[in-house]
């Protein structure tokens, strides 16, 4: 979806030499993004007439425009002037360096647009968690931010994980690109191991977890307490 948004701004924002960027965390992810972008052009006669895919970029010859995918190397991207940039999986960025370079480059554009998309992550010390908290305050009316649109899709704090009817809050595409039955099956499989369960909660339900806050099922707690035994008096060690 966001690739198409980049194409449309590239062609119809009517700027000279427009620049569009897909920002990824790794080189491999960037390569996949470019592959998908080329596939969209291949299957669209309208895009094929206007956009010219090359090995490492896509050109819009009519206005000397281009679209590229970038990996997380801020030191190599200082000279860019994005008309639009999309930063995917922001939760994986340990600093705001990449984001700040792209954002500062948009200052030379009349009507720039920056889009951040991400699932939840595991590290609350990374800057995306702070972005989420700011977005929550804006949506609650505590903080004002008229130049940023926030859309948060996640469970509410008091929602139970196993209440499947609440999963649509984190997955508004249920019934369109994903089936609820498939998510439930994946959840039941993930429950077999704590690590897989935590990954499901984070990636599919967009609830933040980290190494200090792992979600452990009640039955695990109960099992631990059931196996605890109070030592007999003769087995106890005397304190000093």
PDB file of C-alpha atoms in Angstrom:
ATOM      1  CA  UNK A   1       0.000   0.000   0.000  1.00  0.00           C
ATOM      2  CA  UNK A   2       2.628   2.539   1.016  1.00  0.00           C
ATOM      3  CA  UNK A   3       4.681   1.784  -2.092  1.00  0.00           C
ATOM      4  CA  UNK A   4       1.709   2.927  -4.177  1.00  0.00           C
ATOM      5  CA  UNK A   5       1.504   6.092  -2.056  1.00  0.00           C
ATOM      6  CA  UNK A   6       5.142   6.782  -2.912  1.00  0.00           C
ATOM      7  CA  UNK A   7       4.450   6.236  -6.609  1.00  0.00           C
ATOM      8  CA  UNK A   8       1.501   8.637  -6.555  1.00  0.00           C
ATOM      9  CA  UNK A   9       3.422  11.389  -4.776  1.00  0.00           C
ATOM     10  CA  UNK A  10       6.342  10.837  -7.121  1.00  0.00           C
ATOM     11  CA  UNK A  11       4.099  11.405 -10.139  1.00  0.00           C
ATOM     12  CA  UNK A  12       1.322  13.729  -8.974  1.00  0.00           C
ATOM     13  CA  UNK A  13       2.822  16.056  -6.378  1.00  0.00           C
ATOM     14  CA  UNK A  14       4.055  18.117  -9.352  1.00  0.00           C
ATOM     15  CA  UNK A  15       7.507  18.861  -7.947  1.00  0.00           C
ATOM     16  CA  UNK A  16      10.627  18.933 -10.060  1.00  0.00           C
ATOM     17  CA  UNK A  17      13.145  16.162  -9.346  1.00  0.00           C
ATOM     18  CA  UNK A  18      10.986  14.454  -6.689  1.00  0.00           C
ATOM     19  CA  UNK A  19      12.667  11.872  -4.474  1.00  0.00           C
ATOM     20  CA  UNK A  20      10.925   8.961  -2.767  1.00  0.00           C
ATOM     21  CA  UNK A  21      12.630   6.571  -0.355  1.00  0.00           C
ATOM     22  CA  UNK A  22      11.767   3.289   1.316  1.00  0.00           C
ATOM     23  CA  UNK A  23      13.870   3.059   4.477  1.00  0.00           C
ATOM     24  CA  UNK A  24      14.648  -0.412   5.808  1.00  0.00           C
ATOM     25  CA  UNK A  25      16.615  -1.694   8.782  1.00  0.00           C
ATOM     26  CA  UNK A  26      18.863  -4.014   6.767  1.00  0.00           C
ATOM     27  CA  UNK A  27      20.166  -4.310   3.209  1.00  0.00           C
ATOM     28  CA  UNK A  28      18.216  -7.551   2.738  1.00  0.00           C
ATOM     29  CA  UNK A  29      14.950  -5.927   3.784  1.00  0.00           C
ATOM     30  CA  UNK A  30      15.656  -3.019   1.439  1.00  0.00           C
ATOM     31  CA  UNK A  31      16.207  -5.465  -1.423  1.00  0.00           C
ATOM     32  CA  UNK A  32      12.867  -7.126  -0.743  1.00  0.00           C
ATOM     33  CA  UNK A  33      11.117  -3.752  -0.736  1.00  0.00           C
ATOM     34  CA  UNK A  34      12.576  -2.912  -4.146  1.00  0.00           C
ATOM     35  CA  UNK A  35      11.537  -6.307  -5.476  1.00  0.00           C
ATOM     36  CA  UNK A  36       7.935  -5.766  -4.393  1.00  0.00           C
ATOM     37  CA  UNK A  37       7.931  -2.254  -5.866  1.00  0.00           C
ATOM     38  CA  UNK A  38       9.055  -3.555  -9.253  1.00  0.00           C
ATOM     39  CA  UNK A  39       6.395  -6.268  -9.123  1.00  0.00           C
ATOM     40  CA  UNK A  40       3.681  -3.650  -8.616  1.00  0.00           C
ATOM     41  CA  UNK A  41       4.884  -1.755 -11.686  1.00  0.00           C
ATOM     42  CA  UNK A  42       5.049  -4.968 -13.724  1.00  0.00           C
ATOM     43  CA  UNK A  43       1.373  -5.720 -13.059  1.00  0.00           C
ATOM     44  CA  UNK A  44       0.083  -2.176 -13.599  1.00  0.00           C
ATOM     45  CA  UNK A  45      -0.154  -0.832 -17.188  1.00  0.00           C
ATOM     46  CA  UNK A  46      -0.588   2.716 -15.847  1.00  0.00           C
ATOM     47  CA  UNK A  47       2.606   2.539 -13.777  1.00  0.00           C
ATOM     48  CA  UNK A  48       4.543   0.822 -16.579  1.00  0.00           C
ATOM     49  CA  UNK A  49       3.861   3.803 -18.857  1.00  0.00           C
ATOM     50  CA  UNK A  50       5.280   6.299 -16.357  1.00  0.00           C
ATOM     51  CA  UNK A  51       7.868   4.546 -14.203  1.00  0.00           C
ATOM     52  CA  UNK A  52      11.106   2.911 -15.325  1.00  0.00           C
ATOM     53  CA  UNK A  53      12.555   0.209 -13.011  1.00  0.00           C
ATOM     54  CA  UNK A  54      16.342  -0.115 -12.914  1.00  0.00           C
ATOM     55  CA  UNK A  55      18.619  -2.393 -10.933  1.00  0.00           C
ATOM     56  CA  UNK A  56      18.789  -0.294  -7.766  1.00  0.00           C
ATOM     57  CA  UNK A  57      16.130   2.371  -8.284  1.00  0.00           C
ATOM     58  CA  UNK A  58      12.938   3.343 -10.087  1.00  0.00           C
ATOM     59  CA  UNK A  59      12.884   6.451 -12.274  1.00  0.00           C
ATOM     60  CA  UNK A  60      10.095   8.878 -13.174  1.00  0.00           C
ATOM     61  CA  UNK A  61      11.588  10.469 -16.321  1.00  0.00           C
ATOM     62  CA  UNK A  62       8.871  13.096 -16.840  1.00  0.00           C
ATOM     63  CA  UNK A  63      10.078  15.135 -13.842  1.00  0.00           C
ATOM     64  CA  UNK A  64      13.530  13.645 -13.292  1.00  0.00           C
ATOM     65  CA  UNK A  65      12.202  11.815 -10.256  1.00  0.00           C
ATOM     66  CA  UNK A  66      13.459   8.679  -8.567  1.00  0.00           C
ATOM     67  CA  UNK A  67      12.557   6.155  -5.917  1.00  0.00           C
ATOM     68  CA  UNK A  68      15.177   4.210  -3.970  1.00  0.00           C
ATOM     69  CA  UNK A  69      15.316   1.835  -1.054  1.00  0.00           C
ATOM     70  CA  UNK A  70      17.825   2.590   1.692  1.00  0.00           C
ATOM     71  CA  UNK A  71      19.359   0.501   4.442  1.00  0.00           C
ATOM     72  CA  UNK A  72      20.064   1.935   7.893  1.00  0.00           C
ATOM     73  CA  UNK A  73      23.279   3.846   7.162  1.00  0.00           C
ATOM     74  CA  UNK A  74      22.570   7.478   8.150  1.00  0.00           C
ATOM     75  CA  UNK A  75      26.127   8.651   7.452  1.00  0.00           C
ATOM     76  CA  UNK A  76      25.639   7.933   3.724  1.00  0.00           C
ATOM     77  CA  UNK A  77      22.274   9.659   3.353  1.00  0.00           C
ATOM     78  CA  UNK A  78      22.987  13.262   4.379  1.00  0.00           C
ATOM     79  CA  UNK A  79      22.598  14.759   0.892  1.00  0.00           C
ATOM     80  CA  UNK A  80      19.076  13.456   0.212  1.00  0.00           C
ATOM     81  CA  UNK A  81      16.039  15.698  -0.268  1.00  0.00           C
ATOM     82  CA  UNK A  82      13.026  13.403   0.130  1.00  0.00           C
ATOM     83  CA  UNK A  83       9.606  14.401  -1.136  1.00  0.00           C
ATOM     84  CA  UNK A  84       8.360  11.359   0.754  1.00  0.00           C
ATOM     85  CA  UNK A  85      10.024   8.683   2.846  1.00  0.00           C
ATOM     86  CA  UNK A  86       8.626   5.582   4.484  1.00  0.00           C
ATOM     87  CA  UNK A  87      10.456   4.031   7.429  1.00  0.00           C
ATOM     88  CA  UNK A  88       9.419   0.428   8.043  1.00  0.00           C
ATOM     89  CA  UNK A  89       9.758  -1.546  11.308  1.00  0.00           C
ATOM     90  CA  UNK A  90      10.832   1.474  13.310  1.00  0.00           C
ATOM     91  CA  UNK A  91      10.898  -0.610  16.493  1.00  0.00           C
ATOM     92  CA  UNK A  92      14.174  -2.192  15.294  1.00  0.00           C
ATOM     93  CA  UNK A  93      16.066   1.122  15.092  1.00  0.00           C
ATOM     94  CA  UNK A  94      18.252   1.635  18.152  1.00  0.00           C
ATOM     95  CA  UNK A  95      18.597   5.401  17.540  1.00  0.00           C
ATOM     96  CA  UNK A  96      16.805   8.182  15.666  1.00  0.00           C
ATOM     97  CA  UNK A  97      19.836   8.912  13.475  1.00  0.00           C
ATOM     98  CA  UNK A  98      18.352   7.466  10.284  1.00  0.00           C
ATOM     99  CA  UNK A  99      14.972   9.084  10.899  1.00  0.00           C
ATOM    100  CA  UNK A 100      16.487  12.474  11.697  1.00  0.00           C
ATOM    101  CA  UNK A 101      18.600  12.468   8.518  1.00  0.00           C
ATOM    102  CA  UNK A 102      15.533  11.761   6.391  1.00  0.00           C
ATOM    103  CA  UNK A 103      13.365  14.252   8.242  1.00  0.00           C
ATOM    104  CA  UNK A 104      15.911  17.061   7.959  1.00  0.00           C
ATOM    105  CA  UNK A 105      16.190  16.416   4.221  1.00  0.00           C
ATOM    106  CA  UNK A 106      12.465  17.092   3.739  1.00  0.00           C
ATOM    107  CA  UNK A 107      12.894  20.702   4.871  1.00  0.00           C
ATOM    108  CA  UNK A 108      13.818  21.642   1.295  1.00  0.00           C
ATOM    109  CA  UNK A 109      10.454  20.383   0.005  1.00  0.00           C
ATOM    110  CA  UNK A 110       7.219  22.372  -0.144  1.00  0.00           C
ATOM    111  CA  UNK A 111       4.868  19.566   0.828  1.00  0.00           C
ATOM    112  CA  UNK A 112       6.899  16.642   2.247  1.00  0.00           C
ATOM    113  CA  UNK A 113       5.535  13.503   3.841  1.00  0.00           C
ATOM    114  CA  UNK A 114       7.172  11.044   6.225  1.00  0.00           C
ATOM    115  CA  UNK A 115       5.485   7.765   7.158  1.00  0.00           C
ATOM    116  CA  UNK A 116       6.542   5.417   9.952  1.00  0.00           C
ATOM    117  CA  UNK A 117       5.119   1.905  10.155  1.00  0.00           C
ATOM    118  CA  UNK A 118       5.960  -0.802  12.656  1.00  0.00           C
ATOM    119  CA  UNK A 119       4.743  -3.616  14.804  1.00  0.00           C
ATOM    120  CA  UNK A 120       5.538  -3.532  18.504  1.00  0.00           C
ATOM    121  CA  UNK A 121       9.019  -4.601  19.580  1.00  0.00           C
ATOM    122  CA  UNK A 122      10.893  -6.083  22.512  1.00  0.00           C
ATOM    123  CA  UNK A 123      13.137  -3.192  23.521  1.00  0.00           C
ATOM    124  CA  UNK A 124      11.460  -0.282  25.301  1.00  0.00           C
ATOM    125  CA  UNK A 125      14.761   1.607  25.379  1.00  0.00           C
ATOM    126  CA  UNK A 126      14.612   2.105  21.603  1.00  0.00           C
ATOM    127  CA  UNK A 127      13.084   5.409  20.434  1.00  0.00           C
ATOM    128  CA  UNK A 128       9.983   3.925  18.808  1.00  0.00           C
ATOM    129  CA  UNK A 129       8.509   3.090  22.214  1.00  0.00           C
ATOM    130  CA  UNK A 130       8.776   6.755  23.173  1.00  0.00           C
ATOM    131  CA  UNK A 131       7.078   7.665  19.884  1.00  0.00           C
ATOM    132  CA  UNK A 132       4.200   5.365  20.804  1.00  0.00           C
ATOM    133  CA  UNK A 133       3.829   6.978  24.204  1.00  0.00           C
ATOM    134  CA  UNK A 134       3.771  10.424  22.609  1.00  0.00           C
ATOM    135  CA  UNK A 135       1.172   9.266  20.096  1.00  0.00           C
ATOM    136  CA  UNK A 136      -0.992   7.895  22.896  1.00  0.00           C
ATOM    137  CA  UNK A 137      -0.868  11.237  24.710  1.00  0.00           C
ATOM    138  CA  UNK A 138      -1.833  13.077  21.514  1.00  0.00           C
ATOM    139  CA  UNK A 139      -4.806  10.763  20.941  1.00  0.00           C
ATOM    140  CA  UNK A 140      -5.910  11.269  24.550  1.00  0.00           C
ATOM    141  CA  UNK A 141      -5.689  15.050  24.183  1.00  0.00           C
ATOM    142  CA  UNK A 142      -2.883  15.430  26.735  1.00  0.00           C
ATOM    143  CA  UNK A 143      -0.355  16.695  24.166  1.00  0.00           C
ATOM    144  CA  UNK A 144      -0.960  18.730  20.995  1.00  0.00           C
ATOM    145  CA  UNK A 145       0.675  17.789  17.696  1.00  0.00           C
ATOM    146  CA  UNK A 146      -1.161  19.120  14.653  1.00  0.00           C
ATOM    147  CA  UNK A 147       1.437  18.062  12.068  1.00  0.00           C
ATOM    148  CA  UNK A 148       1.480  14.344  12.859  1.00  0.00           C
ATOM    149  CA  UNK A 149      -1.256  11.775  12.249  1.00  0.00           C
ATOM    150  CA  UNK A 150      -1.143   8.874  14.706  1.00  0.00           C
ATOM    151  CA  UNK A 151      -2.912   5.563  14.096  1.00  0.00           C
ATOM    152  CA  UNK A 152      -2.289   2.924  16.777  1.00  0.00           C
ATOM    153  CA  UNK A 153      -3.678  -0.575  16.286  1.00  0.00           C
ATOM    154  CA  UNK A 154      -3.205  -2.615  19.444  1.00  0.00           C
ATOM    155  CA  UNK A 155      -5.070  -4.277  22.299  1.00  0.00           C
ATOM    156  CA  UNK A 156      -6.189  -2.157  25.219  1.00  0.00           C
ATOM    157  CA  UNK A 157      -4.327  -2.694  28.468  1.00  0.00           C
ATOM    158  CA  UNK A 158      -7.262  -4.484  30.108  1.00  0.00           C
ATOM    159  CA  UNK A 159      -7.957  -6.782  27.148  1.00  0.00           C
ATOM    160  CA  UNK A 160      -7.358 -10.473  27.769  1.00  0.00           C
ATOM    161  CA  UNK A 161      -5.013 -12.146  25.323  1.00  0.00           C
ATOM    162  CA  UNK A 162      -7.373 -15.078  24.779  1.00  0.00           C
ATOM    163  CA  UNK A 163     -10.391 -12.890  24.057  1.00  0.00           C
ATOM    164  CA  UNK A 164     -10.266 -13.431  20.295  1.00  0.00           C
ATOM    165  CA  UNK A 165     -12.984 -10.836  19.702  1.00  0.00           C
ATOM    166  CA  UNK A 166     -10.534  -8.075  20.697  1.00  0.00           C
ATOM    167  CA  UNK A 167      -7.890  -9.091  18.169  1.00  0.00           C
ATOM    168  CA  UNK A 168      -9.487  -6.946  15.483  1.00  0.00           C
ATOM    169  CA  UNK A 169      -8.194  -3.903  17.379  1.00  0.00           C
ATOM    170  CA  UNK A 170      -4.638  -4.937  16.491  1.00  0.00           C
ATOM    171  CA  UNK A 171      -5.604  -6.456  13.136  1.00  0.00           C
ATOM    172  CA  UNK A 172      -8.135  -4.227  11.352  1.00  0.00           C
ATOM    173  CA  UNK A 173      -7.466  -6.272   8.186  1.00  0.00           C
ATOM    174  CA  UNK A 174      -9.111  -9.385   9.668  1.00  0.00           C
ATOM    175  CA  UNK A 175     -11.500 -10.750   7.082  1.00  0.00           C
ATOM    176  CA  UNK A 176      -9.607  -9.121   4.230  1.00  0.00           C
ATOM    177  CA  UNK A 177      -5.927 -10.070   4.104  1.00  0.00           C
ATOM    178  CA  UNK A 178      -5.850 -12.306   7.180  1.00  0.00           C
ATOM    179  CA  UNK A 179      -8.352 -14.777   8.635  1.00  0.00           C
ATOM    180  CA  UNK A 180      -9.182 -14.892  12.344  1.00  0.00           C
ATOM    181  CA  UNK A 181      -9.151 -18.700  12.295  1.00  0.00           C
ATOM    182  CA  UNK A 182      -5.571 -18.636  11.000  1.00  0.00           C
ATOM    183  CA  UNK A 183      -4.494 -16.267  13.770  1.00  0.00           C
ATOM    184  CA  UNK A 184      -6.144 -18.459  16.405  1.00  0.00           C
ATOM    185  CA  UNK A 185      -4.401 -21.556  15.040  1.00  0.00           C
ATOM    186  CA  UNK A 186      -1.068 -19.745  15.075  1.00  0.00           C
ATOM    187  CA  UNK A 187      -1.715 -18.594  18.640  1.00  0.00           C
ATOM    188  CA  UNK A 188      -2.472 -22.118  19.875  1.00  0.00           C
ATOM    189  CA  UNK A 189       0.748 -23.352  18.289  1.00  0.00           C
ATOM    190  CA  UNK A 190       2.729 -20.461  19.775  1.00  0.00           C
ATOM    191  CA  UNK A 191       1.490 -21.334  23.282  1.00  0.00           C
ATOM    192  CA  UNK A 192       3.729 -24.411  23.244  1.00  0.00           C
ATOM    193  CA  UNK A 193       6.789 -22.261  24.016  1.00  0.00           C
ATOM    194  CA  UNK A 194       7.105 -18.983  25.932  1.00  0.00           C
ATOM    195  CA  UNK A 195       9.373 -17.378  23.324  1.00  0.00           C
ATOM    196  CA  UNK A 196       6.969 -18.116  20.463  1.00  0.00           C
ATOM    197  CA  UNK A 197       4.037 -16.897  22.536  1.00  0.00           C
ATOM    198  CA  UNK A 198       5.759 -13.618  23.339  1.00  0.00           C
ATOM    199  CA  UNK A 199       6.617 -13.173  19.674  1.00  0.00           C
ATOM    200  CA  UNK A 200       2.964 -13.716  18.706  1.00  0.00           C
ATOM    201  CA  UNK A 201       1.752 -11.193  21.274  1.00  0.00           C
ATOM    202  CA  UNK A 202       4.276  -8.622  20.100  1.00  0.00           C
ATOM    203  CA  UNK A 203       4.019  -9.093  16.319  1.00  0.00           C
ATOM    204  CA  UNK A 204       0.392 -10.125  15.871  1.00  0.00           C
ATOM    205  CA  UNK A 205      -1.307  -8.270  18.713  1.00  0.00           C
ATOM    206  CA  UNK A 206       1.048  -5.266  18.849  1.00  0.00           C
ATOM    207  CA  UNK A 207       1.538  -5.410  22.595  1.00  0.00           C
ATOM    208  CA  UNK A 208       5.014  -4.315  23.685  1.00  0.00           C
ATOM    209  CA  UNK A 209       7.168  -6.784  25.612  1.00  0.00           C
ATOM    210  CA  UNK A 210      10.839  -6.790  26.522  1.00  0.00           C
ATOM    211  CA  UNK A 211      13.292  -9.018  28.333  1.00  0.00           C
ATOM    212  CA  UNK A 212      12.217  -7.617  31.690  1.00  0.00           C
ATOM    213  CA  UNK A 213       8.495  -8.093  31.079  1.00  0.00           C
ATOM    214  CA  UNK A 214       7.655 -11.469  29.627  1.00  0.00           C
ATOM    215  CA  UNK A 215       4.064 -12.637  29.485  1.00  0.00           C
ATOM    216  CA  UNK A 216       3.845 -15.998  31.271  1.00  0.00           C
ATOM    217  CA  UNK A 217       0.629 -18.036  31.255  1.00  0.00           C
ATOM    218  CA  UNK A 218      -1.135 -18.637  34.581  1.00  0.00           C
ATOM    219  CA  UNK A 219      -0.706 -22.394  34.301  1.00  0.00           C
ATOM    220  CA  UNK A 220       3.087 -21.948  34.358  1.00  0.00           C
ATOM    221  CA  UNK A 221       2.881 -19.987  37.609  1.00  0.00           C
ATOM    222  CA  UNK A 222       0.559 -22.573  39.153  1.00  0.00           C
ATOM    223  CA  UNK A 223       2.873 -25.428  38.203  1.00  0.00           C
ATOM    224  CA  UNK A 224       5.814 -23.684  39.865  1.00  0.00           C
ATOM    225  CA  UNK A 225       3.955 -23.215  43.139  1.00  0.00           C
ATOM    226  CA  UNK A 226       2.588 -26.757  43.137  1.00  0.00           C
ATOM    227  CA  UNK A 227       6.105 -28.193  43.008  1.00  0.00           C
ATOM    228  CA  UNK A 228       7.402 -26.042  45.873  1.00  0.00           C
ATOM    229  CA  UNK A 229       7.980 -27.974  49.117  1.00  0.00           C
ATOM    230  CA  UNK A 230       8.692 -26.640  52.587  1.00  0.00           C
ATOM    231  CA  UNK A 231      11.795 -28.385  53.991  1.00  0.00           C
ATOM    232  CA  UNK A 232      11.468 -30.426  57.172  1.00  0.00           C
ATOM    233  CA  UNK A 233      13.000 -28.994  60.373  1.00  0.00           C
ATOM    234  CA  UNK A 234      16.022 -31.298  60.197  1.00  0.00           C
ATOM    235  CA  UNK A 235      16.669 -30.180  56.611  1.00  0.00           C
ATOM    236  CA  UNK A 236      16.724 -26.488  57.337  1.00  0.00           C
ATOM    237  CA  UNK A 237      19.996 -24.562  57.513  1.00  0.00           C
ATOM    238  CA  UNK A 238      20.491 -22.413  60.601  1.00  0.00           C
ATOM    239  CA  UNK A 239      21.089 -18.728  60.039  1.00  0.00           C
ATOM    240  CA  UNK A 240      23.994 -16.902  61.687  1.00  0.00           C
TER     241      UNK A 240
END
